[in-house]
Coordinates of C-alpha atoms and ligand atoms in Angstrom, one line a residue:
X1 CA -19.3 2.5 13.0
X2 CA -17.6 1.8 16.3
X3 CA -14.0 0.4 16.7
X4 CA -12.8 -1.1 19.9
X5 CA -9.2 -2.3 20.3
X6 CA -8.8 -4.8 23.1
X7 CA -5.7 -6.1 24.8
X8 CA -4.3 -8.9 22.6
X9 CA -2.5 -12.2 23.2
X10 CA 0.1 -11.6 20.4
X11 CA 0.2 -11.4 16.6
X12 CA 1.1 -14.2 14.2
X13 CA 1.0 -15.1 10.5
X14 CA 2.0 -13.7 7.1
X15 CA 0.1 -11.1 5.1
X16 CA 0.5 -9.1 1.9
X17 CA 0.2 -5.4 2.5
X18 CA -1.9 -3.5 -0.1
X19 CA -0.2 -1.0 -2.5
X20 CA 1.6 2.1 -1.5
X21 CA -0.4 5.3 -1.5
X22 CA 2.3 7.7 -2.7
X23 CA 3.3 5.4 -5.6
X24 CA -0.4 4.6 -6.5
X25 CA -1.2 8.4 -7.0
X26 CA 2.0 8.8 -9.2
X27 CA 1.4 5.6 -11.2
X28 CA -2.1 6.7 -12.1
X29 CA -1.1 10.3 -13.1
X30 CA 2.0 9.2 -15.0
X31 CA 0.0 6.5 -16.9
X32 CA -2.7 9.1 -17.8
X33 CA -0.2 11.4 -19.4
X34 CA 1.9 8.7 -21.2
X35 CA 1.4 7.5 -24.8
X36 CA -0.4 4.2 -24.9
X37 CA -2.1 1.9 -22.4
X38 CA -0.5 1.3 -19.0
X39 CA -1.4 -1.6 -16.6
X40 CA -1.3 -1.0 -12.9
X41 CA -1.4 -4.0 -10.4
X42 CA -1.8 -3.8 -6.6
X43 CA -3.1 -0.2 -6.8
X44 CA -4.1 1.1 -3.3
X45 CA -7.9 1.2 -3.4
X46 CA -8.2 3.8 -0.7
X47 CA -10.4 6.9 -0.7
X48 CA -7.4 9.1 -1.4
X49 CA -6.3 7.2 -4.4
X50 CA -9.8 6.6 -5.8
X51 CA -10.4 10.4 -5.7
X52 CA -7.3 10.9 -7.9
X53 CA -8.6 8.1 -10.2
X54 CA -12.0 9.8 -10.4
X55 CA -10.5 13.2 -11.2
X56 CA -8.5 11.7 -14.0
X57 CA -11.7 10.2 -15.4
X58 CA -13.4 13.6 -15.2
X59 CA -10.5 14.9 -17.2
X60 CA -11.2 12.5 -20.0
X61 CA -9.0 9.6 -19.2
X62 CA -10.3 6.0 -19.7
X63 CA -9.5 3.8 -16.7
X64 CA -10.9 0.3 -16.6
X65 CA -10.4 -2.4 -13.9
X66 CA -10.1 -6.0 -15.1
X67 CA -9.0 -9.0 -13.1
X68 CA -7.6 -6.9 -10.2
X69 CA -5.5 -4.7 -12.6
X70 CA -6.2 -1.2 -13.8
X71 CA -5.8 -0.3 -17.5
X72 CA -5.2 3.4 -18.2
X73 CA -5.2 5.0 -21.7
X74 CA -2.7 7.7 -21.7
X75 CA -3.3 10.9 -23.7
X76 CA 0.1 12.7 -23.4
X77 CA 1.2 15.6 -21.3
X78 CA -1.4 18.0 -22.6
X79 CA -4.1 15.6 -23.6
X80 CA -6.4 16.0 -20.6
X81 CA -9.9 17.5 -21.3
X82 CA -11.6 20.3 -19.3
X83 CA -13.8 18.9 -16.5
X84 CA -17.4 20.0 -16.4
X85 CA -17.3 19.9 -12.6
X86 CA -15.0 20.9 -9.8
X87 CA -12.3 18.2 -9.1
X88 CA -12.7 16.8 -5.6
X89 CA -9.6 15.3 -3.8
X90 CA -11.2 14.4 -0.5
X91 CA -8.6 14.2 2.2
X92 CA -5.6 14.0 0.0
X93 CA -2.8 16.5 0.0
X94 CA -0.8 14.4 -2.4
X95 CA -3.7 14.1 -5.0
X96 CA -4.5 17.8 -5.0
X97 CA -0.9 19.1 -5.0
X98 CA 0.4 16.7 -7.7
X99 CA -2.6 17.4 -9.9
X100 CA -2.2 21.1 -9.5
X101 CA 1.2 20.9 -11.0
X102 CA -0.1 18.9 -14.0
X103 CA -3.2 21.1 -14.5
X104 CA -1.0 24.2 -14.6
X105 CA 0.3 23.2 -18.0
X106 CA -3.1 22.4 -19.6
X107 CA -4.8 24.7 -22.0
X108 CA -8.1 24.8 -20.0
X109 CA -9.2 26.0 -16.6
X110 CA -9.7 23.9 -13.5
X111 CA -11.2 24.3 -10.1
X112 CA -9.9 21.9 -7.3
X113 CA -11.3 21.3 -3.9
X114 CA -11.3 18.8 -1.0
X115 CA -12.9 17.8 2.4
X116 CA -12.9 20.0 5.5
X117 CA -9.4 18.9 6.6
X118 CA -7.8 19.5 3.2
X119 CA -9.6 22.8 2.9
X120 CA -7.6 24.1 5.9
X121 CA -4.2 22.9 4.7
X122 CA -1.5 25.3 3.3
X123 CA -1.4 25.6 -0.5
X124 CA 0.9 28.6 -0.6
X125 CA 3.8 26.1 -0.7
X126 CA 2.7 25.0 -4.2
X127 CA 1.2 28.3 -5.4
X128 CA 4.5 30.1 -4.9
X129 CA 6.8 27.9 -7.0
X130 CA 4.2 27.2 -9.7
X131 CA 3.5 30.9 -10.0
X132 CA 7.2 31.6 -10.3
X133 CA 7.2 29.1 -13.2
X134 CA 4.5 31.2 -14.9
X135 CA 1.4 29.2 -13.9
X136 CA -1.9 31.0 -13.1
X137 CA -2.9 29.4 -9.9
X138 CA -4.6 30.9 -6.9
X139 CA -6.5 29.9 -3.7
X140 CA -8.5 31.9 -1.1
X141 CA -6.9 35.0 0.5
X142 CA -5.4 32.5 3.1
X143 CA -4.0 30.4 0.2
X144 CA -6.3 27.5 1.0
X145 CA -8.9 25.6 -1.2
X146 CA -10.5 25.9 -3.6
X147 CA -7.7 26.3 -6.1
X148 CA -8.4 28.0 -9.4
X149 CA -6.0 27.3 -12.3
X150 CA -6.3 29.1 -15.7
X151 CA -4.2 28.5 -18.8
X152 CA -0.9 30.2 -18.9
X153 CA 0.9 31.5 -22.1
X154 CA 4.3 30.0 -21.0
X155 CA 5.6 27.8 -18.3
X156 CA 9.4 27.9 -17.6
X157 CA 11.6 25.5 -15.9
X158 CA 12.7 26.6 -12.4
X159 CA 15.8 26.6 -10.2
X160 CA 14.1 26.1 -6.8
X161 CA 15.5 25.8 -3.3
X162 CA 12.8 24.2 -1.3
X163 CA 11.8 26.1 1.9
X164 CA 10.1 23.0 3.4
X165 CA 11.1 19.4 2.9
X166 CA 8.0 18.2 1.0
X167 CA 7.7 15.5 -1.7
X168 CA 4.3 16.9 -2.5
X169 CA 5.7 20.3 -3.4
X170 CA 8.7 18.8 -5.2
X171 CA 6.3 16.7 -7.2
X172 CA 3.9 19.5 -8.1
X173 CA 6.9 21.3 -9.6
X174 CA 8.1 18.2 -11.4
X175 CA 4.6 17.6 -13.0
X176 CA 4.4 21.3 -14.1
X177 CA 8.0 21.0 -15.5
X178 CA 6.8 18.4 -18.0
X179 CA 5.2 21.3 -20.0
X180 CA 8.0 23.8 -19.3
X181 CA 10.6 25.5 -21.5
X182 CA 14.0 24.6 -20.1
X183 CA 15.2 22.4 -17.3
X184 CA 14.1 22.3 -13.7
X185 CA 16.4 21.9 -10.8
X186 CA 15.2 21.4 -7.2
X187 CA 17.4 21.6 -4.2
X188 CA 16.1 20.2 -0.8
X189 CA 17.3 20.9 2.7
X190 CA 16.5 17.3 3.8
X191 CA 15.7 14.4 1.5
X192 CA 12.0 13.8 0.9
X193 CA 10.5 10.7 -0.7
X194 CA 11.7 10.3 -4.4
X195 CA 8.8 8.2 -5.9
X196 CA 8.0 10.9 -8.5
X197 CA 11.6 10.9 -9.7
X198 CA 11.7 7.1 -9.9
X199 CA 8.3 6.9 -11.7
X200 CA 9.4 9.6 -14.2
X201 CA 12.6 7.7 -14.9
X202 CA 10.5 4.5 -15.4
X203 CA 8.3 6.3 -17.9
X204 CA 11.3 7.5 -19.8
X205 CA 11.9 11.1 -18.5
X206 CA 15.4 12.6 -18.7
X207 CA 15.8 13.0 -14.9
X208 CA 18.7 12.8 -12.5
X209 CA 18.3 12.7 -8.7
X210 CA 20.7 12.1 -5.9
X211 CA 20.7 13.1 -2.3
X212 CA 19.2 16.6 -2.2
X213 CA 19.2 17.6 -5.8
X214 CA 16.8 16.7 -8.7
X215 CA 17.2 17.8 -12.3
X216 CA 14.5 17.2 -14.9
X217 CA 15.6 18.0 -18.5
X218 CA 13.0 18.9 -21.2
X219 CA 11.1 15.7 -21.8
X220 CA 8.5 15.3 -24.7
X221 CA 6.7 12.1 -23.9
X222 CA 6.2 9.3 -21.4
X223 CA 5.9 5.7 -22.8
X224 CA 3.1 3.6 -21.2
X225 CA 4.3 1.0 -18.7
X226 CA 3.2 -2.0 -16.7
X227 CA 3.5 -1.1 -13.0
X228 CA 3.3 -3.3 -9.9
X229 CA 2.9 -1.2 -6.8
X230 CA 4.9 -2.3 -3.7
X231 CA 3.2 -2.8 -0.4
X232 CA 2.8 0.5 1.5
X233 CA 5.6 0.9 4.1
X234 CA 3.5 3.4 6.0
X235 CA 0.6 0.9 6.3
X236 CA 3.1 -1.8 7.3
X237 CA 4.4 0.4 10.0
X238 CA 1.3 -0.1 12.2
X239 CA 1.6 -3.9 12.2
X240 CA 5.4 -3.7 12.6
X241 CA 5.0 -1.7 15.8
X242 CA 2.0 -3.8 16.9
X243 CA 4.1 -7.0 16.7
X244 CA 7.1 -5.4 18.5
X245 CA 5.0 -4.2 21.5
X246 CA 2.7 -7.2 21.8
X247 CA 4.1 -10.2 23.7
X248 CA 4.4 -13.6 21.8
X249 CA 4.3 -12.0 18.4
X250 CA 5.9 -13.2 15.1
X251 CA 4.6 -11.8 11.9
X252 CA 5.8 -11.5 8.3
X253 CA 4.7 -8.8 5.8
X254 CA 5.3 -9.6 2.1
X255 CA 6.5 -7.4 -0.7
X256 CA 6.8 -4.2 1.3
X257 CA 8.2 -1.0 -0.4
X258 CA 11.8 -0.5 0.8
X259 CA 12.5 2.9 -0.8
X260 CA 15.4 4.3 1.2
X261 CA 13.6 7.7 1.4
X262 CA 10.7 6.0 3.3
X263 CA 12.2 3.5 5.8
X264 CA 13.8 5.5 8.5
X265 CA 11.2 4.1 10.9
X266 CA 12.6 0.6 10.3
X267 CA 16.1 1.8 11.1
X268 CA 15.0 3.6 14.3
X269 CA 13.0 0.5 15.5
X270 CA 16.1 -1.7 14.9
X271 CA 18.3 0.8 16.8
X272 CA 15.7 0.7 19.6
X273 CA 16.3 -3.1 19.9
X274 CA 13.4 -4.3 17.6
X275 CA 13.8 -7.8 16.4
X276 CA 13.2 -7.1 12.7
X277 CA 14.5 -9.0 9.7
X278 CA 14.3 -7.8 6.1
X279 CA 14.8 -10.4 3.4
X280 CA 13.7 -11.6 -0.1
X281 CA 14.9 -8.3 -1.7
X282 CA 13.7 -7.6 -5.2
X283 CA 12.3 -4.6 -7.1
X284 CA 9.1 -3.5 -8.7
X285 CA 10.1 -1.2 -11.5
X286 CA 12.5 1.3 -9.9
X287 CA 11.2 0.7 -6.4
X288 CA 12.9 -1.8 -4.1
X289 CA 10.7 -4.3 -2.1
X290 CA 11.4 -7.0 0.5
X291 CA 9.6 -9.1 3.1
X292 CA 9.8 -8.1 6.7
X293 CA 9.7 -10.4 9.7
X294 CA 9.0 -8.8 13.2
X295 CA 9.0 -10.4 16.6
X296 CA 8.0 -9.1 20.1
X297 CA 10.9 -7.0 21.5
X298 CA 11.9 -5.0 24.5
X299 CA 12.5 -1.5 23.1
X300 CA 14.8 1.3 24.2
X301 CA 14.1 5.0 23.6
X302 CA 15.0 6.7 20.2
X303 CA 16.3 10.0 19.0
X304 CA 14.8 11.5 15.8
X305 CA 16.9 14.2 14.2
X306 CA 15.5 17.0 11.9
X307 CA 17.1 15.1 8.9
X308 CA 15.2 12.0 9.8
X309 CA 11.8 13.8 9.9
X310 CA 10.8 13.8 6.1
X311 CA 11.8 10.1 5.9
X312 CA 9.4 9.1 8.7
X313 CA 6.9 12.0 8.7
X314 CA 3.9 9.7 8.3
X315 CA 5.2 7.2 10.8
X316 CA 5.7 9.7 13.7
X317 CA 2.4 8.9 15.3
X318 CA 3.0 5.2 15.5
X319 CA 6.7 5.8 16.5
X320 CA 5.3 7.9 19.4
X321 CA 3.2 4.8 20.4
X322 CA 6.3 2.5 20.2
X323 CA 8.2 5.0 22.4
X324 CA 5.4 4.8 25.1
X325 CA 6.3 1.1 25.5
X326 CA 10.1 1.7 25.4
X327 CA 12.5 2.2 28.2
X328 CA 13.8 5.8 28.6
X329 CA 13.0 9.2 27.1
X330 CA 12.6 9.4 23.3
X331 CA 13.2 12.7 21.6
X332 CA 11.8 14.1 18.3
X333 CA 13.5 17.1 16.8
X334 CA 11.8 19.7 14.6
X335 CA 8.6 18.0 13.9
X336 CA 6.7 21.2 13.1
X337 CA 5.4 19.7 9.8
X338 CA 3.2 17.3 11.8
X339 CA 0.9 20.3 12.5
X340 CA 0.1 20.6 8.8
X341 CA -1.0 17.0 8.1
X342 CA -4.6 15.6 7.8
X343 CA -5.0 17.0 11.4
X344 CA -2.6 18.8 13.8
X345 CA -1.0 15.4 14.5
X346 CA 1.1 16.7 17.4
X347 CA -1.9 18.0 19.2
X348 CA -3.9 14.9 18.4
X349 CA -1.2 12.6 19.8
X350 CA -0.5 14.8 22.9
X351 CA -4.2 14.5 23.8
X352 CA -4.1 10.7 23.4
X353 CA -0.8 10.4 25.3
X354 CA -2.4 12.3 28.2
X355 CA -5.2 9.8 28.3
X356 CA -2.7 6.9 28.1
X357 CA -1.0 8.4 31.2
X358 CA 2.2 8.8 29.3
X359 CA 4.4 11.8 30.3
X360 CA 5.5 14.0 27.4
X361 CA 6.9 17.5 27.1
X362 CA 8.3 20.0 24.7
X363 CA 11.8 21.3 25.2
X364 CA 12.5 24.1 22.6
X365 CA 12.2 22.4 19.2
X366 CA 12.2 19.0 20.7
X367 CA 9.2 16.8 21.6
X368 CA 9.9 14.2 24.3
X369 CA 8.1 11.1 25.4
X370 CA 8.9 9.3 28.6
X371 CA 8.5 5.5 27.9
X372 CA 6.9 3.2 30.4
X373 CA 8.7 0.1 29.2
X374 CA 7.6 -3.4 28.0
X375 CA 4.4 -4.7 29.6
X376 CA 2.9 -1.2 30.4
X377 CA -0.9 -1.4 30.1
X378 CA -2.7 1.8 29.1
X379 CA -6.0 2.7 30.9
X380 CA -9.3 2.4 29.0
X381 CA -10.3 5.5 27.2
X382 CA -12.0 7.0 24.1
X383 CA -9.3 8.1 21.6
X384 CA -10.2 11.3 19.7
X385 CA -8.9 11.0 16.1
X386 CA -9.9 14.3 14.4
X387 CA -10.9 12.2 11.4
X388 CA -7.3 11.4 10.8
X389 CA -6.5 7.9 9.5
X390 CA -3.0 7.7 11.0
X391 CA -4.1 8.9 14.4
X392 CA -7.0 6.3 14.4
X393 CA -4.7 3.4 13.4
X394 CA -2.0 4.5 15.9
X395 CA -4.4 4.4 18.9
X396 CA -5.9 1.2 17.6
X397 CA -2.5 -0.4 17.9
X398 CA -1.9 1.2 21.4
X399 CA -5.1 -0.5 22.5
X400 CA -3.5 -4.0 22.0
X401 CA -1.6 -3.2 25.2
X402 CA -4.5 -1.8 27.2
X403 CA -5.9 -2.8 30.6
X404 CA -9.0 -4.1 28.7
X405 CA -9.9 -1.9 25.7
X406 CA -9.9 1.5 24.1
X407 CA -12.5 3.0 21.7
X408 CA -11.4 4.8 18.5
X409 CA -13.5 7.7 17.5
X410 CA -14.5 8.0 13.8
X411 CA -12.7 4.9 12.6
X412 CA -14.1 5.5 9.1
X413 CA -11.2 7.8 8.5
X414 CA -9.0 4.7 8.2
X415 CA -10.4 4.2 4.7
X416 CA -8.4 7.3 3.6
X417 CA -5.3 5.1 3.2
X418 CA -5.8 1.6 4.5
X419 CA -9.4 0.2 4.1
X420 CA -8.1 -3.3 4.8
X421 CA -6.5 -2.4 8.2
X422 CA -9.1 -3.9 10.5
X423 CA -9.6 -7.1 8.5
X424 CA -5.8 -7.7 8.1
X425 CA -5.3 -6.7 11.8
X426 CA -7.8 -9.3 12.9
X427 CA -6.2 -11.9 10.7
X428 CA -2.9 -11.3 12.4
X429 CA -4.5 -11.6 15.9
X430 CA -5.3 -7.9 16.8
X431 CA -8.3 -7.9 19.1
X432 CA -10.3 -5.4 17.1
X433 CA -14.1 -5.3 17.4
X434 CA -16.4 -3.4 15.1
X435 CA -20.0 -2.7 15.6
Ligands
LIG1 C1 3.5 12.4 0.4 C2 4.4 13.2 1.0 C3 4.3 13.6 2.4 C4 3.5 12.6 3.2 C5 2.2 12.3 2.5 C6 2.5 11.7 1.1 C7 3.6 12.1 -1.1 O1 3.8 14.9 2.5 O2 3.2 13.2 4.4 O3 1.4 11.4 3.2 O4 3.0 11.2 -1.6 O5 4.3 12.9 -1.7 P1 4.7 16.2 2.3 O6 5.4 16.1 1.1 O7 3.8 17.4 2.3 O8 5.6 16.2 3.6

């Protein structure tokens, strides 16, 4: 498949963004370990989420799709069955890390693996706290995949100070804590997304969470629930930036997740001068949602602090793109974690920015981008994407402001999180061509 992104005449219209990836993983897993049948609507049908769904099926959970909703028969915290085959999580750090926590409290062994990119990503960050809790979990000598988990005699709650701000690590600990003796308390340096906490609360767990501290008290069961998944804010981010940087644009995105631990990008873009309105506020379960209207805007540079980073970690590549079309030098502090994502996203973006003839530099812990302002047209080039969905979508959006067009390498990676990206983009007026 080939994806070409051509200079566009502006974006218009209203679309509903498919379900959030983080919340979809958690909804499936929580439903699978609750008592009774849960219904999930607007589940994200991406490769990442479908791999989690398939793993749960391999572990003996019945999941049926009927009339656009998924029905999951929960079997309780320890009701999963041993899988005959290795569990495969594809590209998904969230899938494998959350499931590792849950599989650590089962009375059978599991082997977990993933694709080439996931096989290189660090797993020590979950192996360490789970082992401290009493889990038997190991990876290769380099603490990478495959992971082996064998039954443990006893899992204890943990008092854990997180060395990295990571919702995946926090959530792995929380899932393991469901089978632990005693309470678990997690303290974070910077606030990471709290979807697990909200979902646990929705399913009836005894959990408190505020700012940087989460406490889960011993909980015996989850009660099955009906869950409507909010639109994915991270998917929306691509079209929000697309509308801001394309002249004559006016788009509305419906029922987008507005969890405060996810929307730092929105705040940054508004500070940069973005014409963005958030309205029709409501909630799906414990998650806030709203509609978002975005119009073309002249942007100023931004400053991202280390505390902002976990809240916009997945949006950094597209915020880099927005910064290219802003006036002034944008600065991004302590974005080291970008190197441990589906690709080394800092390197991937630096390569692309070079081809876009955008000046960028590193000053100590700070990455800086010198914006070219509204109306800048990037030269035509082939964007390397390292099979990383967010890199591919970021350059596809940059192409809307090109001299004529840019080509996106391996665009299939987009299916990892947003299979509808090209179709919805075209509907809004993005000049995408596939062949
Ligand atoms: C996620 C957490 C983040 C994010 C990822 C999804 C989650 O990873 O980058 O796309 O669903 O918990 P880290 O927690 O490792 O930063």
